[in-house]
């Protein structure tokens, strides 16, 4: 009961937009996870945005769009914590991309591999809107970008 109360209090402190987007974000993380599991990457890659190669292109936005991107990021991360499926970085990135596109907010979806050669092969996906890390953090220091998809 105490855990539920903490989660509810966290939810109640969020902006109205973040609260409204929680259920759609939860559904989108589930659909994204399903797509990742059953579809080849090339089938849904075109839906991520315009392929921009490996350059770290981050589209800029206005203050209102940054605020929207922050709310979308919060809702996707909150949805991922309560999802009964594995809402990993790729599912979160796809869900965030869908919501950012819906609101017309410029974004970049990054795919990267770990820089450390002593580690086993690690991959990561993250989304940025200007200086705002929407999902997956601001992972440029830890991962080498291998693909970028830009949209808005």
Short mmCIF file of N, CA and C in Angstrom, two decimals:
data_model
loop_
_atom_site.label_atom_id
_atom_site.label_comp_id
_atom_site.label_asym_id
_atom_site.label_seq_id
_atom_site.Cartn_x
_atom_site.Cartn_y
_atom_site.Cartn_z
N UNK A 1 0.83 -1.20 0.00
CA UNK A 1 0.00 0.00 0.00
C UNK A 1 0.87 1.26 0.00
N UNK A 2 1.97 1.21 0.72
CA UNK A 2 2.87 2.36 0.80
C UNK A 2 3.49 2.67 -0.57
N UNK A 3 3.84 1.61 -1.32
CA UNK A 3 4.41 1.78 -2.67
C UNK A 3 3.39 2.43 -3.58
N UNK A 4 2.15 2.00 -3.49
CA UNK A 4 1.09 2.58 -4.32
C UNK A 4 0.91 4.06 -3.98
N UNK A 5 0.94 4.39 -2.71
CA UNK A 5 0.77 5.79 -2.29
C UNK A 5 1.91 6.66 -2.84
N UNK A 6 3.14 6.13 -2.79
CA UNK A 6 4.29 6.87 -3.33
C UNK A 6 4.14 7.11 -4.83
N UNK A 7 3.73 6.07 -5.55
CA UNK A 7 3.55 6.21 -7.00
C UNK A 7 2.43 7.20 -7.31
N UNK A 8 1.34 7.14 -6.54
CA UNK A 8 0.24 8.07 -6.77
C UNK A 8 0.68 9.51 -6.49
N UNK A 9 1.42 9.72 -5.42
CA UNK A 9 1.90 11.07 -5.09
C UNK A 9 2.84 11.60 -6.19
N UNK A 10 3.68 10.74 -6.70
CA UNK A 10 4.56 11.14 -7.80
C UNK A 10 3.73 11.52 -9.02
N UNK A 11 2.74 10.72 -9.32
CA UNK A 11 1.85 11.02 -10.45
C UNK A 11 1.11 12.34 -10.24
N UNK A 12 0.62 12.58 -9.03
CA UNK A 12 -0.15 13.79 -8.74
C UNK A 12 0.70 15.06 -8.86
N UNK A 13 2.01 14.95 -8.66
CA UNK A 13 2.88 16.12 -8.76
C UNK A 13 3.25 16.48 -10.20
N UNK A 14 2.92 15.63 -11.14
CA UNK A 14 3.29 15.86 -12.54
C UNK A 14 2.36 16.89 -13.19
N UNK A 15 2.82 17.43 -14.32
CA UNK A 15 1.99 18.38 -15.07
C UNK A 15 0.76 17.66 -15.61
N UNK A 16 -0.24 18.43 -15.95
CA UNK A 16 -1.48 17.86 -16.48
C UNK A 16 -1.21 17.09 -17.77
N UNK A 17 -0.32 17.61 -18.62
CA UNK A 17 0.01 16.93 -19.88
C UNK A 17 0.66 15.58 -19.61
N UNK A 18 1.59 15.54 -18.67
CA UNK A 18 2.24 14.27 -18.32
C UNK A 18 1.21 13.27 -17.82
N UNK A 19 0.29 13.73 -17.00
CA UNK A 19 -0.76 12.84 -16.49
C UNK A 19 -1.64 12.31 -17.62
N UNK A 20 -2.01 13.21 -18.54
CA UNK A 20 -2.88 12.80 -19.65
C UNK A 20 -2.20 11.81 -20.60
N UNK A 21 -0.89 11.92 -20.71
CA UNK A 21 -0.16 11.07 -21.66
C UNK A 21 0.27 9.73 -21.07
N UNK A 22 0.06 9.52 -19.79
CA UNK A 22 0.53 8.29 -19.17
C UNK A 22 -0.09 7.04 -19.79
N UNK A 23 -1.39 7.01 -19.97
CA UNK A 23 -2.04 5.82 -20.55
C UNK A 23 -1.64 5.62 -22.01
N UNK A 24 -1.68 6.67 -22.85
CA UNK A 24 -1.19 6.45 -24.22
C UNK A 24 0.27 6.01 -24.27
N UNK A 25 1.11 6.56 -23.40
CA UNK A 25 2.52 6.16 -23.36
C UNK A 25 2.65 4.70 -22.96
N UNK A 26 1.85 4.28 -22.01
CA UNK A 26 1.87 2.88 -21.56
C UNK A 26 1.49 1.96 -22.72
N UNK A 27 0.42 2.30 -23.43
CA UNK A 27 -0.02 1.50 -24.58
C UNK A 27 1.05 1.48 -25.68
N UNK A 28 1.65 2.63 -25.94
CA UNK A 28 2.66 2.71 -26.99
C UNK A 28 3.92 1.93 -26.65
N UNK A 29 4.31 1.89 -25.38
CA UNK A 29 5.48 1.09 -25.02
C UNK A 29 5.19 -0.40 -25.26
N UNK A 30 3.96 -0.81 -25.00
CA UNK A 30 3.57 -2.20 -25.26
C UNK A 30 3.57 -2.53 -26.74
N UNK A 31 3.00 -1.64 -27.54
CA UNK A 31 2.99 -1.86 -28.99
C UNK A 31 4.40 -1.82 -29.57
N UNK A 32 5.21 -0.91 -29.06
CA UNK A 32 6.59 -0.82 -29.53
C UNK A 32 7.37 -2.08 -29.17
N UNK A 33 7.18 -2.57 -27.96
CA UNK A 33 7.86 -3.80 -27.54
C UNK A 33 7.45 -4.97 -28.43
N UNK A 34 6.16 -5.06 -28.74
CA UNK A 34 5.67 -6.12 -29.61
C UNK A 34 6.28 -5.99 -31.01
N UNK A 35 6.33 -4.78 -31.54
CA UNK A 35 6.92 -4.56 -32.86
C UNK A 35 8.39 -4.98 -32.88
N UNK A 36 9.12 -4.62 -31.83
CA UNK A 36 10.54 -4.96 -31.75
C UNK A 36 10.72 -6.48 -31.72
N UNK A 37 9.83 -7.16 -31.04
CA UNK A 37 9.95 -8.62 -30.91
C UNK A 37 9.59 -9.37 -32.18
N UNK A 38 8.61 -8.87 -32.95
CA UNK A 38 8.13 -9.68 -34.07
C UNK A 38 8.46 -9.14 -35.46
N UNK A 39 8.88 -7.87 -35.55
CA UNK A 39 9.15 -7.29 -36.87
C UNK A 39 10.65 -7.04 -37.06
N UNK A 40 11.13 -7.22 -38.28
CA UNK A 40 12.51 -6.82 -38.55
C UNK A 40 12.64 -5.30 -38.44
N UNK A 41 13.81 -4.83 -38.03
CA UNK A 41 14.04 -3.40 -37.82
C UNK A 41 13.70 -2.58 -39.06
N UNK A 42 14.06 -3.07 -40.23
CA UNK A 42 13.82 -2.31 -41.46
C UNK A 42 12.34 -2.02 -41.70
N UNK A 43 11.45 -2.83 -41.13
CA UNK A 43 10.02 -2.62 -41.34
C UNK A 43 9.50 -1.42 -40.56
N UNK A 44 10.06 -1.14 -39.40
CA UNK A 44 9.57 0.01 -38.63
C UNK A 44 10.57 1.16 -38.58
N UNK A 45 11.74 0.99 -39.15
CA UNK A 45 12.75 2.05 -39.15
C UNK A 45 12.26 3.30 -39.89
N UNK A 46 11.56 3.12 -40.99
CA UNK A 46 11.07 4.27 -41.75
C UNK A 46 10.10 5.11 -40.93
N UNK A 47 9.40 4.50 -40.01
CA UNK A 47 8.46 5.21 -39.15
C UNK A 47 9.14 6.02 -38.05
N UNK A 48 10.44 5.83 -37.86
CA UNK A 48 11.16 6.56 -36.83
C UNK A 48 11.48 7.99 -37.25
N UNK A 49 11.49 8.24 -38.54
CA UNK A 49 11.83 9.56 -39.05
C UNK A 49 12.74 9.45 -40.25
N UNK A 50 13.27 10.57 -40.70
CA UNK A 50 14.18 10.61 -41.83
C UNK A 50 15.56 10.16 -41.37
N UNK A 51 16.12 9.18 -42.06
CA UNK A 51 17.44 8.66 -41.69
C UNK A 51 18.47 9.75 -41.95
N UNK A 52 19.29 10.05 -40.95
CA UNK A 52 20.29 11.12 -41.05
C UNK A 52 21.71 10.59 -40.94
N UNK A 53 21.91 9.31 -41.16
CA UNK A 53 23.25 8.73 -41.09
C UNK A 53 23.71 8.57 -39.65
N UNK A 54 24.97 8.90 -39.41
CA UNK A 54 25.53 8.75 -38.07
C UNK A 54 25.89 10.10 -37.45
N UNK A 55 25.53 11.18 -38.10
CA UNK A 55 25.84 12.50 -37.54
C UNK A 55 24.90 12.79 -36.37
N UNK A 56 25.44 13.40 -35.35
CA UNK A 56 24.65 13.69 -34.15
C UNK A 56 23.84 14.96 -34.37
N UNK A 57 22.81 14.85 -35.18
CA UNK A 57 21.93 15.97 -35.50
C UNK A 57 20.85 16.05 -34.43
N UNK A 58 20.73 17.20 -33.81
CA UNK A 58 19.69 17.39 -32.81
C UNK A 58 18.88 18.62 -33.21
N UNK A 59 17.63 18.42 -33.63
CA UNK A 59 16.83 19.57 -34.04
C UNK A 59 16.46 20.47 -32.87
N UNK A 60 16.47 21.75 -33.10
CA UNK A 60 16.12 22.72 -32.06
C UNK A 60 14.62 22.97 -32.08
N UNK A 61 14.11 23.46 -30.97
CA UNK A 61 12.68 23.73 -30.84
C UNK A 61 12.50 25.00 -30.03
N UNK A 62 11.25 25.43 -29.91
CA UNK A 62 10.99 26.60 -29.08
C UNK A 62 10.71 26.16 -27.64
N UNK A 63 10.55 27.12 -26.74
CA UNK A 63 10.38 26.82 -25.31
C UNK A 63 9.15 25.96 -25.05
N UNK A 64 8.08 26.21 -25.76
CA UNK A 64 6.85 25.42 -25.56
C UNK A 64 7.06 23.97 -25.99
N UNK A 65 7.77 23.77 -27.10
CA UNK A 65 8.05 22.41 -27.56
C UNK A 65 8.99 21.68 -26.60
N UNK A 66 9.94 22.40 -26.01
CA UNK A 66 10.81 21.77 -25.01
C UNK A 66 9.99 21.31 -23.81
N UNK A 67 9.05 22.13 -23.36
CA UNK A 67 8.20 21.76 -22.23
C UNK A 67 7.36 20.53 -22.58
N UNK A 68 6.85 20.48 -23.79
CA UNK A 68 6.08 19.32 -24.24
C UNK A 68 6.97 18.08 -24.28
N UNK A 69 8.19 18.22 -24.78
CA UNK A 69 9.13 17.10 -24.84
C UNK A 69 9.45 16.57 -23.44
N UNK A 70 9.62 17.47 -22.48
CA UNK A 70 9.86 17.05 -21.10
C UNK A 70 8.68 16.25 -20.55
N UNK A 71 7.46 16.73 -20.80
CA UNK A 71 6.26 16.02 -20.34
C UNK A 71 6.14 14.65 -20.99
N UNK A 72 6.42 14.59 -22.28
CA UNK A 72 6.37 13.30 -22.98
C UNK A 72 7.40 12.35 -22.41
N UNK A 73 8.60 12.83 -22.18
CA UNK A 73 9.65 11.99 -21.59
C UNK A 73 9.26 11.45 -20.23
N UNK A 74 8.72 12.32 -19.39
CA UNK A 74 8.29 11.88 -18.05
C UNK A 74 7.20 10.82 -18.16
N UNK A 75 6.22 11.04 -19.03
CA UNK A 75 5.11 10.08 -19.13
C UNK A 75 5.60 8.73 -19.66
N UNK A 76 6.50 8.74 -20.63
CA UNK A 76 7.02 7.48 -21.17
C UNK A 76 7.83 6.73 -20.11
N UNK A 77 8.69 7.46 -19.38
CA UNK A 77 9.48 6.81 -18.34
C UNK A 77 8.59 6.27 -17.22
N UNK A 78 7.56 7.03 -16.83
CA UNK A 78 6.64 6.55 -15.79
C UNK A 78 5.88 5.32 -16.28
N UNK A 79 5.43 5.34 -17.53
CA UNK A 79 4.71 4.20 -18.09
C UNK A 79 5.60 2.96 -18.12
N UNK A 80 6.87 3.15 -18.43
CA UNK A 80 7.80 2.02 -18.49
C UNK A 80 8.00 1.37 -17.13
N UNK A 81 7.91 2.15 -16.07
CA UNK A 81 8.13 1.58 -14.73
C UNK A 81 6.95 0.72 -14.28
N UNK A 82 5.77 0.96 -14.81
CA UNK A 82 4.59 0.19 -14.38
C UNK A 82 4.14 -0.82 -15.42
N UNK A 83 4.85 -0.91 -16.53
CA UNK A 83 4.45 -1.86 -17.58
C UNK A 83 4.79 -3.29 -17.17
N UNK A 84 3.89 -4.24 -17.45
CA UNK A 84 4.18 -5.64 -17.13
C UNK A 84 5.13 -6.30 -18.13
N UNK A 85 5.46 -5.61 -19.22
CA UNK A 85 6.41 -6.10 -20.22
C UNK A 85 7.72 -5.34 -20.05
N UNK A 86 8.73 -5.79 -20.75
CA UNK A 86 10.04 -5.13 -20.68
C UNK A 86 10.00 -3.90 -21.59
N UNK A 87 9.84 -2.75 -20.99
CA UNK A 87 9.81 -1.50 -21.74
C UNK A 87 11.22 -0.92 -21.73
N UNK A 88 12.09 -1.53 -22.54
CA UNK A 88 13.50 -1.13 -22.57
C UNK A 88 13.68 0.18 -23.33
N UNK A 89 14.93 0.55 -23.55
CA UNK A 89 15.24 1.84 -24.17
C UNK A 89 14.65 1.95 -25.58
N UNK A 90 14.66 0.88 -26.32
CA UNK A 90 14.13 0.95 -27.69
C UNK A 90 12.62 1.13 -27.69
N UNK A 91 11.91 0.41 -26.85
CA UNK A 91 10.46 0.59 -26.76
C UNK A 91 10.11 1.99 -26.29
N UNK A 92 10.87 2.51 -25.34
CA UNK A 92 10.63 3.87 -24.87
C UNK A 92 10.92 4.90 -25.97
N UNK A 93 11.98 4.68 -26.72
CA UNK A 93 12.33 5.60 -27.81
C UNK A 93 11.24 5.63 -28.88
N UNK A 94 10.71 4.47 -29.22
CA UNK A 94 9.66 4.41 -30.24
C UNK A 94 8.39 5.08 -29.73
N UNK A 95 8.03 4.81 -28.47
CA UNK A 95 6.84 5.44 -27.89
C UNK A 95 6.99 6.96 -27.84
N UNK A 96 8.16 7.43 -27.40
CA UNK A 96 8.40 8.87 -27.33
C UNK A 96 8.36 9.49 -28.72
N UNK A 97 8.93 8.81 -29.70
CA UNK A 97 8.91 9.31 -31.07
C UNK A 97 7.48 9.48 -31.57
N UNK A 98 6.62 8.52 -31.28
CA UNK A 98 5.21 8.60 -31.70
C UNK A 98 4.53 9.81 -31.07
N UNK A 99 4.73 10.01 -29.78
CA UNK A 99 4.09 11.13 -29.09
C UNK A 99 4.66 12.47 -29.53
N UNK A 100 5.98 12.54 -29.71
CA UNK A 100 6.58 13.78 -30.19
C UNK A 100 6.06 14.13 -31.58
N UNK A 101 5.95 13.13 -32.44
CA UNK A 101 5.40 13.35 -33.78
C UNK A 101 3.96 13.81 -33.73
N UNK A 102 3.18 13.24 -32.82
CA UNK A 102 1.78 13.63 -32.67
C UNK A 102 1.64 15.10 -32.29
N UNK A 103 2.55 15.59 -31.45
CA UNK A 103 2.50 16.97 -30.99
C UNK A 103 3.32 17.92 -31.88
N UNK A 104 3.94 17.39 -32.92
CA UNK A 104 4.72 18.23 -33.82
C UNK A 104 5.99 18.78 -33.21
N UNK A 105 6.57 18.05 -32.30
CA UNK A 105 7.80 18.47 -31.63
C UNK A 105 8.99 17.85 -32.38
N UNK A 106 9.99 18.66 -32.77
CA UNK A 106 11.16 18.10 -33.46
C UNK A 106 11.94 17.17 -32.54
N UNK A 107 12.47 16.11 -33.10
CA UNK A 107 13.17 15.11 -32.30
C UNK A 107 14.25 14.44 -33.13
N UNK A 108 15.12 13.73 -32.44
CA UNK A 108 16.10 12.86 -33.07
C UNK A 108 16.14 11.57 -32.26
N UNK A 109 16.01 10.44 -32.95
CA UNK A 109 16.13 9.12 -32.32
C UNK A 109 17.53 8.61 -32.64
N UNK A 110 18.29 8.29 -31.60
CA UNK A 110 19.66 7.83 -31.77
C UNK A 110 19.76 6.36 -31.39
N UNK A 111 20.54 5.63 -32.18
CA UNK A 111 20.92 4.26 -31.85
C UNK A 111 22.43 4.26 -31.72
N UNK A 112 22.94 3.63 -30.65
CA UNK A 112 24.38 3.62 -30.43
C UNK A 112 24.86 2.32 -29.85
N UNK A 113 26.17 2.12 -29.92
CA UNK A 113 26.82 0.97 -29.30
C UNK A 113 27.83 1.49 -28.29
N UNK A 114 28.10 0.69 -27.26
CA UNK A 114 28.97 1.10 -26.16
C UNK A 114 30.39 1.41 -26.64
N UNK A 115 30.98 2.44 -26.06
CA UNK A 115 32.34 2.85 -26.40
C UNK A 115 33.40 1.92 -25.81
N UNK A 116 33.13 1.36 -24.64
CA UNK A 116 34.12 0.56 -23.93
C UNK A 116 34.35 -0.78 -24.64
N UNK A 117 35.56 -1.01 -25.16
CA UNK A 117 35.82 -2.26 -25.88
C UNK A 117 35.86 -3.49 -24.97
N UNK A 118 36.11 -3.28 -23.67
CA UNK A 118 36.18 -4.43 -22.76
C UNK A 118 34.79 -4.96 -22.39
N UNK A 119 33.75 -4.19 -22.66
CA UNK A 119 32.39 -4.64 -22.37
C UNK A 119 31.87 -5.53 -23.49
N UNK A 120 30.91 -6.35 -23.14
CA UNK A 120 30.22 -7.11 -24.16
C UNK A 120 29.43 -6.12 -25.02
N UNK A 121 29.07 -6.51 -26.21
CA UNK A 121 28.35 -5.63 -27.11
C UNK A 121 27.09 -5.11 -26.43
N UNK A 122 27.02 -3.80 -26.29
CA UNK A 122 25.86 -3.16 -25.69
C UNK A 122 25.32 -2.14 -26.65
N UNK A 123 24.01 -2.10 -26.78
CA UNK A 123 23.36 -1.12 -27.65
C UNK A 123 22.40 -0.29 -26.80
N UNK A 124 22.09 0.89 -27.31
CA UNK A 124 21.20 1.79 -26.59
C UNK A 124 20.45 2.66 -27.60
N UNK A 125 19.24 3.03 -27.25
CA UNK A 125 18.44 3.95 -28.06
C UNK A 125 18.00 5.08 -27.16
N UNK A 126 18.08 6.32 -27.67
CA UNK A 126 17.65 7.47 -26.89
C UNK A 126 17.09 8.53 -27.82
N UNK A 127 16.27 9.40 -27.26
CA UNK A 127 15.60 10.45 -28.03
C UNK A 127 15.93 11.79 -27.40
N UNK A 128 16.24 12.77 -28.25
CA UNK A 128 16.53 14.13 -27.80
C UNK A 128 15.71 15.12 -28.60
N UNK A 129 15.39 16.21 -27.94
CA UNK A 129 14.77 17.37 -28.59
C UNK A 129 15.61 18.56 -28.15
N UNK A 130 16.54 18.99 -29.02
CA UNK A 130 17.48 20.02 -28.62
C UNK A 130 18.28 19.53 -27.43
N UNK A 131 18.42 20.34 -26.39
CA UNK A 131 19.18 19.92 -25.22
C UNK A 131 18.38 19.02 -24.26
N UNK A 132 17.14 18.74 -24.59
CA UNK A 132 16.28 17.95 -23.71
C UNK A 132 16.43 16.46 -24.02
N UNK A 133 16.96 15.66 -23.08
CA UNK A 133 16.97 14.21 -23.26
C UNK A 133 15.57 13.67 -22.94
N UNK A 134 14.84 13.28 -23.95
CA UNK A 134 13.44 12.84 -23.76
C UNK A 134 13.42 11.46 -23.11
N UNK A 135 14.08 10.50 -23.72
CA UNK A 135 14.21 9.16 -23.12
C UNK A 135 15.64 8.68 -23.31
N UNK A 136 16.08 7.81 -22.45
CA UNK A 136 17.38 7.18 -22.59
C UNK A 136 18.56 8.02 -22.13
N UNK A 137 18.30 9.20 -21.59
CA UNK A 137 19.39 10.05 -21.13
C UNK A 137 20.12 10.72 -22.27
N UNK A 138 21.17 11.40 -21.94
CA UNK A 138 22.00 12.08 -22.92
C UNK A 138 23.26 11.23 -23.06
N UNK A 139 23.20 10.18 -23.88
CA UNK A 139 24.15 9.09 -23.86
C UNK A 139 25.32 9.22 -24.82
N UNK A 140 25.63 10.41 -25.27
CA UNK A 140 26.69 10.58 -26.27
C UNK A 140 28.07 10.22 -25.73
N UNK A 141 28.30 10.37 -24.45
CA UNK A 141 29.61 10.06 -23.87
C UNK A 141 29.86 8.56 -23.78
N UNK A 142 28.80 7.80 -23.56
CA UNK A 142 28.95 6.37 -23.33
C UNK A 142 28.77 5.51 -24.57
N UNK A 143 28.11 6.05 -25.61
CA UNK A 143 27.78 5.27 -26.80
C UNK A 143 28.20 5.99 -28.08
N UNK A 144 28.66 5.21 -29.04
CA UNK A 144 28.98 5.74 -30.36
C UNK A 144 27.72 5.64 -31.21
N UNK A 145 27.32 6.74 -31.79
CA UNK A 145 26.09 6.78 -32.60
C UNK A 145 26.30 5.99 -33.88
N UNK A 146 25.37 5.07 -34.16
CA UNK A 146 25.43 4.27 -35.39
C UNK A 146 24.29 4.58 -36.34
N UNK A 147 23.24 5.23 -35.84
CA UNK A 147 22.12 5.64 -36.69
C UNK A 147 21.33 6.74 -36.02
N UNK A 148 20.85 7.68 -36.83
CA UNK A 148 20.04 8.79 -36.33
C UNK A 148 18.83 8.93 -37.24
N UNK A 149 17.67 9.09 -36.62
CA UNK A 149 16.42 9.35 -37.34
C UNK A 149 15.85 10.65 -36.82
N UNK A 150 15.56 11.58 -37.73
CA UNK A 150 15.12 12.92 -37.35
C UNK A 150 13.71 13.13 -37.86
N UNK A 151 12.92 13.84 -37.07
CA UNK A 151 11.55 14.11 -37.49
C UNK A 151 10.98 15.36 -36.86
N UNK A 152 9.83 15.75 -37.36
CA UNK A 152 9.00 16.83 -36.87
C UNK A 152 8.39 17.47 -38.05
#
